[in-house]
Amino acid sequence: MKRICVLPGDGVGPEVVSSAVMILEQVADKCEFVYADIGQSAYNKTGSYLPAETLDLMRSCDSSLFGAVTSSDAPGYGSPVLKFRKELDLYANVRPVKTLVPRQLAPQIDVVIVRENSEGLYTRNEVVDDAGVTTMRRVTRRGSERIVDYAIAYARANGRNKITCVHKANVLRESDGLFVAVFRDLMKAKGKGLQSEEQLVDSAAMKLVTDPAQFDVIVTLNLYGDILSDVAAGVAGGLGFAPSGNMGPENSVFEPAHGSAPDIAGKGIANPTAAVLSGAMMLDHLGMVEEAQRVEEAVAEFYSSGHLTQDIGGRHGSKSYTDHLLKHLSGADR
Ligand code: ATP
């Protein structure tokens, strides 16, 4: 039995996560789901955005499925997402983006963005003085090595052939320069048989839109990975299509790449695909490969059989989408 910590969170988080859990329950009888609070709802109950009990439960479970949290302007607010990524040493953020909707609605893209998840600008080290603000951006050799290592291992394990290192080393010569140097060294040492490429981040952003098919695996620094994965999701039809996994040596947390989408929360129109596919990534990671494939196939069937969610101009809301997938997985539609 695998124990999954479920963290619905705020905004559309609870809506998309409940859809994902229903679908996982249908395919994976070896999973037990236990719930924990995070974000605003946790703060209202306990005075903490990431209570110690939540973190303990995440640590003790085999994996976690997280929805989203709404950021706060309140003084003293610290992002619970950045905190659990740090506390659980989730150094790799894996974001696959693949077009599921018909060709005439979105260009074909099938890319996996492997984003460094522990350093860069996300250490949030900002020093304010009278003249302005200085933000520290840290790039380490170890951090760069482990994310490039992860990308190489991921490419091999998933039958991917090419890794593009995305950076801005023409301007950030030392920091991004270190990242590129590590990429070159490791590709030489461990990347035999894999095609190696380097691109500047501005150019990569443009090419993701104009020629997305040229990308396979992208390995990149924290902020670039965050931005490029939204660009890629936009190409595939929107943020509702992009799942993600935060991976570390001991722990893993799977979450849709989108945020809490307060503009559509509570309306029943959020697309649960990113959360459902995050659940499939989790099953795969936990060794339930066949179950993961069944979920992926059910999502693909929904779109390929002419159904569309509202974010891509269709009529399906979260509930009718989930009902369709449950029916398909139960075989009742055959
Ligand atoms: P946050 O502050 O929590 O990051 P946000 O609104 O700034 O919230 P996202 O939640 O990522 O950022 O949403 C960006 C846009 O994408 C919003 O217009 C939102 O409605 C849309 N969006 C995000 N997730 C989904 C989804 N699952 N289905 C449909 N639209 C979505």
GROMACS .gro file of N, CA and C in nm, residues 153-162 194 216:
model
   36
  153ALA      N    1   1.948   1.157  -1.663
  153ALA     CA    2   1.884   1.032  -1.619
  153ALA      C    3   1.739   1.027  -1.666
  154TYR      N    4   1.670   1.141  -1.659
  154TYR     CA    5   1.530   1.146  -1.702
  154TYR      C    6   1.519   1.114  -1.852
  155ALA      N    7   1.607   1.178  -1.931
  155ALA     CA    8   1.604   1.155  -2.076
  155ALA      C    9   1.624   1.007  -2.106
  156ARG      N   10   1.720   0.946  -2.041
  156ARG     CA   11   1.748   0.803  -2.064
  156ARG      C   12   1.629   0.716  -2.023
  157ALA      N   13   1.574   0.744  -1.905
  157ALA     CA   14   1.466   0.659  -1.853
  157ALA      C   15   1.338   0.673  -1.934
  158ASN      N   16   1.324   0.787  -2.004
  158ASN     CA   17   1.198   0.812  -2.073
  158ASN      C   18   1.212   0.813  -2.226
  159GLY      N   19   1.322   0.758  -2.274
  159GLY     CA   20   1.339   0.744  -2.418
  159GLY      C   21   1.345   0.876  -2.493
  160ARG      N   22   1.401   0.977  -2.429
  160ARG     CA   23   1.414   1.108  -2.494
  160ARG      C   24   1.556   1.121  -2.548
  161ASN      N   25   1.572   1.193  -2.662
  161ASN     CA   26   1.700   1.189  -2.733
  161ASN      C   27   1.785   1.314  -2.722
  162LYS      N   28   1.721   1.427  -2.689
  162LYS     CA   29   1.795   1.553  -2.697
  162LYS      C   30   1.775   1.635  -2.570
  194LEU      N   31   2.309   1.098  -2.641
  194LEU     CA   32   2.207   1.203  -2.633
  194LEU      C   33   2.256   1.325  -2.711
  216ASP      N   34   1.289   1.876  -2.694
  216ASP     CA   35   1.264   1.743  -2.638
  216ASP      C   36   1.270   1.756  -2.485
   0.00000   0.00000   0.00000
